[in-house]
Amino acid sequence: MSSTTPHPLDKALALHHSDIRVGHFTGTTSPDYWNMVGPFGGTTAALALQAVLQHPDLLGTPIALTVNYAAALGEGAFDIQATAVRTNRSTQHWTVTITQPGADGTANMTTTATVVTAARRDTWSQADLTMPEAPKPEAVDRIRIGPSGVAWLEQYEMRPFSGGIPAKWDGSLQHSETRLWVRDAQARPLDFASLAALSDVFYPRVWLRRATHVPAGTVSISTYFHVGAAELAEVGTGYLLGCAAGQQFFNGFFDQKAQLWSQKGALLATSNQIVYYKE
């Protein structure tokens, strides 16, 4: 890819600050990250964060992002409003909304989000969670999905070494944990927006737990960022080790925890999400 050609993720996250009000942005959905009925949820989360990161009143860097998917974004233009609802000495609290015009022209709410940013200061720091044992990325085969109509899968290089997509959909009961190496398929230095998107790359845990292919989709995801910009820059275009597992499956919804590590063993982000599944 030419250095002058924008990365597909940068095109998907391109926002234009309008003159309607401060924090109001416009954008357009990207076919490169299309999912079955709308954009890949990870890019929608990244868009919500991007609106905060581009806000002129931003304080610090992200520490928490929660995104609620009220409805799928449709193809085309959308509006994002990022509002700083409270600014303290070290933290800043944001609300974000994404809307699209309906058939009658009325703005329809598709996504709500909250973001917390903070001005981190050098203090005592320690990780209690250690990186799992893993083979080197080069020793693991890259998963090849083939033509599926789900464009976003082609934007990531995924190398699962445990808990891959079931080879047989036979209803067998098993664990729900996946471990894989992952990075952008086209090299792109890691930043907060791409890390937010990567937090949602795991397929629904219910598929693995039951080896049953049922409709499923994220309702809400919370991602917590455990590093600063300098640590992300050190990762560069390297692989991340991703681990995800379900915790409770109950009456149409399950929750899923996930962690993303650098190759050097730094815990970059953790996430939790609640997912809908249909019998």
mmCIF file of C-alpha atoms in Angstrom:
data_model
loop_
_atom_site.group_PDB
_atom_site.id
_atom_site.type_symbol
_atom_site.label_atom_id
_atom_site.label_comp_id
_atom_site.label_asym_id
_atom_site.label_seq_id
_atom_site.Cartn_x
_atom_site.Cartn_y
_atom_site.Cartn_z
ATOM 1 C CA MET A 1 0.000 0.000 0.000
ATOM 2 C CA SER A 2 1.405 3.385 -0.972
ATOM 3 C CA SER A 3 2.343 5.741 1.845
ATOM 4 C CA THR A 4 0.033 8.314 0.260
ATOM 5 C CA THR A 5 -2.960 5.970 0.208
ATOM 6 C CA PRO A 6 -5.085 6.172 3.370
ATOM 7 C CA HIS A 7 -5.387 2.971 5.353
ATOM 8 C CA PRO A 8 -8.894 1.405 5.132
ATOM 9 C CA LEU A 9 -9.426 2.031 8.851
ATOM 10 C CA ASP A 10 -8.457 5.683 8.523
ATOM 11 C CA LYS A 11 -10.966 6.045 5.706
ATOM 12 C CA ALA A 12 -13.631 4.351 7.819
ATOM 13 C CA LEU A 13 -12.884 6.664 10.763
ATOM 14 C CA ALA A 14 -12.734 9.893 8.736
ATOM 15 C CA LEU A 15 -14.868 12.501 10.513
ATOM 16 C CA HIS A 16 -15.549 16.098 9.575
ATOM 17 C CA HIS A 17 -16.168 18.651 12.319
ATOM 18 C CA SER A 18 -19.254 20.565 11.264
ATOM 19 C CA ASP A 19 -20.077 24.187 12.050
ATOM 20 C CA ILE A 20 -23.432 23.304 13.633
ATOM 21 C CA ARG A 21 -22.011 23.078 17.156
ATOM 22 C CA VAL A 22 -18.771 22.119 18.873
ATOM 23 C CA GLY A 23 -18.296 18.369 18.958
ATOM 24 C CA HIS A 24 -20.642 17.697 16.044
ATOM 25 C CA PHE A 25 -19.104 15.509 13.328
ATOM 26 C CA THR A 26 -20.288 13.890 10.136
ATOM 27 C CA GLY A 27 -19.047 10.717 8.478
ATOM 28 C CA THR A 28 -19.934 7.938 6.049
ATOM 29 C CA THR A 29 -20.000 4.186 6.609
ATOM 30 C CA SER A 30 -17.235 2.163 4.985
ATOM 31 C CA PRO A 31 -17.849 -0.879 2.757
ATOM 32 C CA ASP A 32 -14.412 -2.149 3.808
ATOM 33 C CA TYR A 33 -15.698 -2.892 7.313
ATOM 34 C CA TRP A 34 -19.205 -4.078 6.479
ATOM 35 C CA ASN A 35 -20.731 -6.854 8.555
ATOM 36 C CA MET A 36 -23.904 -8.813 7.872
ATOM 37 C CA VAL A 37 -26.479 -6.076 8.529
ATOM 38 C CA GLY A 38 -24.323 -3.026 9.130
ATOM 39 C CA PRO A 39 -20.783 -1.928 9.930
ATOM 40 C CA PHE A 40 -18.462 -4.056 12.064
ATOM 41 C CA GLY A 41 -19.227 -3.127 15.680
ATOM 42 C CA GLY A 42 -15.558 -2.506 16.376
ATOM 43 C CA THR A 43 -15.414 0.329 13.875
ATOM 44 C CA THR A 44 -18.601 1.839 15.294
ATOM 45 C CA ALA A 45 -16.946 1.815 18.729
ATOM 46 C CA ALA A 46 -13.812 3.341 17.216
ATOM 47 C CA LEU A 47 -15.914 6.083 15.588
ATOM 48 C CA ALA A 48 -17.431 7.012 18.951
ATOM 49 C CA LEU A 49 -13.963 7.239 20.443
ATOM 50 C CA GLN A 50 -12.598 9.108 17.430
ATOM 51 C CA ALA A 51 -15.171 11.873 17.920
ATOM 52 C CA VAL A 52 -13.833 12.438 21.421
ATOM 53 C CA LEU A 53 -10.198 12.238 20.314
ATOM 54 C CA GLN A 54 -10.845 14.930 17.684
ATOM 55 C CA HIS A 55 -12.808 17.205 20.023
ATOM 56 C CA PRO A 56 -11.050 20.546 20.586
ATOM 57 C CA ASP A 57 -11.651 20.368 24.359
ATOM 58 C CA LEU A 58 -10.099 16.922 24.873
ATOM 59 C CA LEU A 59 -8.229 16.330 28.125
ATOM 60 C CA GLY A 60 -5.773 13.444 28.322
ATOM 61 C CA THR A 61 -6.128 10.006 26.743
ATOM 62 C CA PRO A 62 -8.871 7.364 26.890
ATOM 63 C CA ILE A 63 -9.199 5.054 29.874
ATOM 64 C CA ALA A 64 -12.753 3.745 29.344
ATOM 65 C CA LEU A 65 -15.206 3.408 26.471
ATOM 66 C CA THR A 66 -18.731 1.958 26.631
ATOM 67 C CA VAL A 67 -20.763 1.620 23.439
ATOM 68 C CA ASN A 68 -24.441 0.631 23.285
ATOM 69 C CA TYR A 69 -25.735 -0.572 19.925
ATOM 70 C CA ALA A 70 -29.380 0.488 19.789
ATOM 71 C CA ALA A 71 -29.662 -0.271 16.066
ATOM 72 C CA ALA A 72 -27.368 -1.086 13.171
ATOM 73 C CA LEU A 73 -25.990 1.828 11.214
ATOM 74 C CA GLY A 74 -27.334 1.845 7.692
ATOM 75 C CA GLU A 75 -25.194 2.421 4.638
ATOM 76 C CA GLY A 76 -24.379 6.071 4.061
ATOM 77 C CA ALA A 77 -23.948 9.289 6.025
ATOM 78 C CA PHE A 78 -24.282 9.649 9.791
ATOM 79 C CA ASP A 79 -23.855 12.298 12.486
ATOM 80 C CA ILE A 80 -21.862 12.041 15.722
ATOM 81 C CA GLN A 81 -22.160 14.374 18.690
ATOM 82 C CA ALA A 82 -19.459 14.232 21.374
ATOM 83 C CA THR A 83 -20.141 16.263 24.514
ATOM 84 C CA ALA A 84 -17.895 16.794 27.524
ATOM 85 C CA VAL A 85 -20.388 16.593 30.394
ATOM 86 C CA ARG A 86 -17.856 16.987 33.194
ATOM 87 C CA THR A 87 -14.191 18.012 33.328
ATOM 88 C CA ASN A 88 -12.210 17.533 36.525
ATOM 89 C CA ARG A 89 -8.531 18.108 37.248
ATOM 90 C CA SER A 90 -7.479 14.712 35.934
ATOM 91 C CA THR A 91 -10.542 13.149 34.286
ATOM 92 C CA GLN A 92 -13.056 14.126 31.670
ATOM 93 C CA HIS A 93 -16.437 12.467 31.111
ATOM 94 C CA TRP A 94 -18.102 12.328 27.707
ATOM 95 C CA THR A 95 -21.350 11.286 26.102
ATOM 96 C CA VAL A 96 -21.468 10.377 22.419
ATOM 97 C CA THR A 97 -24.457 9.775 20.160
ATOM 98 C CA ILE A 98 -24.578 8.535 16.574
ATOM 99 C CA THR A 99 -27.672 9.249 14.489
ATOM 100 C CA GLN A 100 -28.841 8.744 10.926
ATOM 101 C CA PRO A 101 -31.790 10.279 9.092
ATOM 102 C CA GLY A 102 -34.745 7.943 8.715
ATOM 103 C CA ALA A 103 -37.021 7.632 5.696
ATOM 104 C CA ASP A 104 -38.946 10.733 6.831
ATOM 105 C CA GLY A 105 -35.762 12.699 7.450
ATOM 106 C CA THR A 106 -36.014 12.482 11.237
ATOM 107 C CA ALA A 107 -32.771 11.694 13.044
ATOM 108 C CA ASN A 108 -32.789 8.125 14.361
ATOM 109 C CA MET A 109 -30.558 7.163 17.255
ATOM 110 C CA THR A 110 -28.391 4.130 16.397
ATOM 111 C CA THR A 111 -25.604 4.269 18.986
ATOM 112 C CA THR A 112 -24.946 5.801 22.388
ATOM 113 C CA ALA A 113 -21.604 5.804 24.155
ATOM 114 C CA THR A 114 -19.750 7.129 27.155
ATOM 115 C CA VAL A 115 -16.035 7.826 27.236
ATOM 116 C CA VAL A 116 -13.725 8.694 30.103
ATOM 117 C CA THR A 117 -10.382 10.313 29.357
ATOM 118 C CA ALA A 118 -7.681 11.131 31.858
ATOM 119 C CA ALA A 119 -4.424 13.000 32.235
ATOM 120 C CA ARG A 120 -2.280 10.140 33.534
ATOM 121 C CA ARG A 121 0.594 10.904 35.859
ATOM 122 C CA ASP A 122 3.670 8.783 36.561
ATOM 123 C CA THR A 123 2.828 6.657 39.600
ATOM 124 C CA TRP A 124 3.374 3.143 40.919
ATOM 125 C CA SER A 125 2.121 0.688 38.305
ATOM 126 C CA GLN A 126 1.882 -3.099 38.291
ATOM 127 C CA ALA A 127 0.101 -5.798 36.260
ATOM 128 C CA ASP A 128 -1.511 -8.618 38.249
ATOM 129 C CA LEU A 129 -2.683 -10.466 35.125
ATOM 130 C CA THR A 130 0.103 -12.217 33.242
ATOM 131 C CA MET A 131 0.150 -12.902 29.533
ATOM 132 C CA PRO A 132 -0.794 -16.507 28.659
ATOM 133 C CA GLU A 133 1.704 -18.836 27.027
ATOM 134 C CA ALA A 134 1.478 -18.631 23.255
ATOM 135 C CA PRO A 135 3.370 -19.858 20.187
ATOM 136 C CA LYS A 136 5.087 -17.271 18.038
ATOM 137 C CA PRO A 137 2.687 -15.618 15.559
ATOM 138 C CA GLU A 138 4.684 -16.894 12.584
ATOM 139 C CA ALA A 139 4.173 -20.474 13.818
ATOM 140 C CA VAL A 140 0.376 -20.160 13.620
ATOM 141 C CA ASP A 141 -1.563 -20.352 10.359
ATOM 142 C CA ARG A 142 -3.605 -17.334 9.375
ATOM 143 C CA ILE A 143 -7.309 -18.072 9.240
ATOM 144 C CA ARG A 144 -8.806 -17.809 5.760
ATOM 145 C CA ILE A 145 -12.532 -17.167 5.674
ATOM 146 C CA GLY A 146 -12.977 -16.911 1.897
ATOM 147 C CA PRO A 147 -15.834 -15.010 0.225
ATOM 148 C CA SER A 148 -18.492 -14.504 2.904
ATOM 149 C CA GLY A 149 -20.062 -11.117 2.284
ATOM 150 C CA VAL A 150 -18.537 -9.967 5.593
ATOM 151 C CA ALA A 151 -15.929 -7.505 4.385
ATOM 152 C CA TRP A 152 -14.438 -6.536 7.751
ATOM 153 C CA LEU A 153 -12.901 -9.993 8.240
ATOM 154 C CA GLU A 154 -10.534 -9.266 5.345
ATOM 155 C CA GLN A 155 -9.199 -6.220 7.200
ATOM 156 C CA TYR A 156 -7.592 -8.269 9.977
ATOM 157 C CA GLU A 157 -4.881 -10.878 10.031
ATOM 158 C CA MET A 158 -6.059 -13.438 12.577
ATOM 159 C CA ARG A 159 -4.038 -16.454 13.669
ATOM 160 C CA PRO A 160 -6.037 -18.521 16.200
ATOM 161 C CA PHE A 161 -4.148 -21.253 18.037
ATOM 162 C CA SER A 162 -6.969 -22.214 20.418
ATOM 163 C CA GLY A 163 -10.737 -21.994 20.123
ATOM 164 C CA GLY A 164 -11.045 -21.414 16.385
ATOM 165 C CA ILE A 165 -14.385 -21.429 14.607
ATOM 166 C CA PRO A 166 -15.903 -24.929 15.035
ATOM 167 C CA ALA A 167 -15.018 -27.303 12.210
ATOM 168 C CA LYS A 168 -18.418 -28.975 12.649
ATOM 169 C CA TRP A 169 -21.667 -27.333 13.718
ATOM 170 C CA ASP A 170 -22.818 -30.457 15.560
ATOM 171 C CA GLY A 171 -24.212 -28.978 18.771
ATOM 172 C CA SER A 172 -21.421 -30.408 20.906
ATOM 173 C CA LEU A 173 -20.763 -28.670 24.217
ATOM 174 C CA GLN A 174 -17.260 -27.401 24.861
ATOM 175 C CA HIS A 175 -15.289 -24.458 26.259
ATOM 176 C CA SER A 176 -15.840 -20.902 25.031
ATOM 177 C CA GLU A 177 -12.256 -19.557 25.077
ATOM 178 C CA THR A 178 -10.387 -18.365 22.004
ATOM 179 C CA ARG A 179 -6.721 -17.339 21.864
ATOM 180 C CA LEU A 180 -5.259 -15.783 18.745
ATOM 181 C CA TRP A 181 -2.708 -13.410 17.331
ATOM 182 C CA VAL A 182 -4.243 -10.486 15.477
ATOM 183 C CA ARG A 183 -3.289 -7.250 13.735
ATOM 184 C CA ASP A 184 -4.459 -5.093 10.839
ATOM 185 C CA ALA A 185 -4.116 -6.960 7.539
ATOM 186 C CA GLN A 186 -2.594 -3.833 6.020
ATOM 187 C CA ALA A 187 0.141 -2.525 8.285
ATOM 188 C CA ARG A 188 -1.002 0.366 10.475
ATOM 189 C CA PRO A 189 0.578 1.630 13.717
ATOM 190 C CA LEU A 190 -1.616 0.867 16.716
ATOM 191 C CA ASP A 191 -3.512 3.743 18.309
ATOM 192 C CA PHE A 192 -6.481 4.072 20.652
ATOM 193 C CA ALA A 193 -9.086 3.963 17.883
ATOM 194 C CA SER A 194 -7.682 0.794 16.307
ATOM 195 C CA LEU A 195 -7.304 -0.791 19.746
ATOM 196 C CA ALA A 196 -10.984 -0.096 20.415
ATOM 197 C CA ALA A 197 -11.891 -1.811 17.144
ATOM 198 C CA LEU A 198 -9.636 -4.791 17.846
ATOM 199 C CA SER A 199 -11.407 -5.339 21.162
ATOM 200 C CA ASP A 200 -14.428 -6.562 19.206
ATOM 201 C CA VAL A 201 -12.795 -8.950 16.703
ATOM 202 C CA PHE A 202 -13.864 -12.125 18.528
ATOM 203 C CA TYR A 203 -16.744 -14.074 17.034
ATOM 204 C CA PRO A 204 -19.726 -14.816 19.350
ATOM 205 C CA ARG A 205 -18.706 -17.130 22.194
ATOM 206 C CA VAL A 206 -22.003 -18.990 21.976
ATOM 207 C CA TRP A 207 -20.916 -20.422 18.617
ATOM 208 C CA LEU A 208 -17.876 -22.062 20.187
ATOM 209 C CA ARG A 209 -19.560 -23.060 23.438
ATOM 210 C CA ARG A 210 -22.342 -24.985 21.646
ATOM 211 C CA ALA A 211 -20.956 -25.527 18.132
ATOM 212 C CA THR A 212 -24.285 -24.112 16.964
ATOM 213 C CA HIS A 213 -24.484 -21.278 14.436
ATOM 214 C CA VAL A 214 -27.209 -18.997 15.825
ATOM 215 C CA PRO A 215 -27.837 -15.296 15.078
ATOM 216 C CA ALA A 216 -25.944 -13.145 17.581
ATOM 217 C CA GLY A 217 -24.877 -9.541 17.983
ATOM 218 C CA THR A 218 -23.259 -7.264 20.549
ATOM 219 C CA VAL A 219 -25.669 -5.124 22.569
ATOM 220 C CA SER A 220 -23.101 -3.271 24.666
ATOM 221 C CA ILE A 221 -19.303 -3.361 24.976
ATOM 222 C CA SER A 222 -17.009 -1.691 27.495
ATOM 223 C CA THR A 223 -13.297 -1.395 26.739
ATOM 224 C CA TYR A 224 -10.685 -0.275 29.247
ATOM 225 C CA PHE A 225 -7.334 1.080 28.092
ATOM 226 C CA HIS A 226 -4.342 0.272 30.306
ATOM 227 C CA VAL A 227 -1.530 2.083 28.488
ATOM 228 C CA GLY A 228 -0.694 5.470 27.070
ATOM 229 C CA ALA A 229 0.184 6.710 23.600
ATOM 230 C CA ALA A 230 3.892 5.965 24.060
ATOM 231 C CA GLU A 231 3.220 2.306 24.850
ATOM 232 C CA LEU A 232 0.943 1.996 21.820
ATOM 233 C CA ALA A 233 3.640 3.549 19.631
ATOM 234 C CA GLU A 234 6.080 0.924 20.906
ATOM 235 C CA VAL A 235 3.718 -1.825 19.665
ATOM 236 C CA GLY A 236 3.680 -0.237 16.206
ATOM 237 C CA THR A 237 2.385 -2.659 13.586
ATOM 238 C CA GLY A 238 3.095 -5.770 15.645
ATOM 239 C CA TYR A 239 0.728 -8.571 16.567
ATOM 240 C CA LEU A 240 -1.554 -8.495 19.596
ATOM 241 C CA LEU A 241 -2.401 -11.601 21.586
ATOM 242 C CA GLY A 242 -6.162 -11.723 22.054
ATOM 243 C CA CYS A 243 -8.007 -13.913 24.561
ATOM 244 C CA ALA A 244 -11.795 -14.078 24.887
ATOM 245 C CA ALA A 245 -14.210 -16.296 26.804
ATOM 246 C CA GLY A 246 -17.875 -16.358 27.704
ATOM 247 C CA GLN A 247 -18.906 -16.289 31.356
ATOM 248 C CA GLN A 248 -22.688 -16.803 31.570
ATOM 249 C CA PHE A 249 -25.228 -17.776 28.920
ATOM 250 C CA PHE A 250 -28.811 -17.099 30.018
ATOM 251 C CA ASN A 251 -32.116 -16.736 28.174
ATOM 252 C CA GLY A 252 -30.907 -15.096 25.001
ATOM 253 C CA PHE A 253 -27.904 -13.114 26.282
ATOM 254 C CA PHE A 254 -24.336 -13.906 27.315
ATOM 255 C CA ASP A 255 -21.393 -11.878 28.535
ATOM 256 C CA GLN A 256 -17.871 -12.128 27.210
ATOM 257 C CA LYS A 257 -14.546 -10.983 28.650
ATOM 258 C CA ALA A 258 -11.467 -10.296 26.534
ATOM 259 C CA GLN A 259 -7.860 -9.143 26.870
ATOM 260 C CA LEU A 260 -5.393 -7.782 24.338
ATOM 261 C CA TRP A 261 -1.637 -8.035 24.959
ATOM 262 C CA SER A 262 1.423 -6.797 23.122
ATOM 263 C CA GLN A 263 4.015 -9.309 21.961
ATOM 264 C CA LYS A 264 6.255 -8.102 24.800
ATOM 265 C CA GLY A 265 3.610 -9.009 27.377
ATOM 266 C CA ALA A 266 2.042 -5.618 28.131
ATOM 267 C CA LEU A 267 -1.693 -5.727 28.854
ATOM 268 C CA LEU A 268 -3.035 -3.067 26.487
ATOM 269 C CA ALA A 269 -6.795 -3.334 26.905
ATOM 270 C CA THR A 270 -9.530 -5.423 28.467
ATOM 271 C CA SER A 271 -13.162 -5.544 27.474
ATOM 272 C CA ASN A 272 -16.511 -6.908 28.562
ATOM 273 C CA GLN A 273 -19.601 -7.148 26.427
ATOM 274 C CA ILE A 274 -23.154 -8.416 26.570
ATOM 275 C CA VAL A 275 -24.300 -10.243 23.452
ATOM 276 C CA TYR A 276 -27.758 -11.184 22.185
ATOM 277 C CA TYR A 277 -28.323 -14.614 20.658
ATOM 278 C CA LYS A 278 -31.445 -16.052 19.078
ATOM 279 C CA GLU A 279 -32.705 -19.616 19.132
#
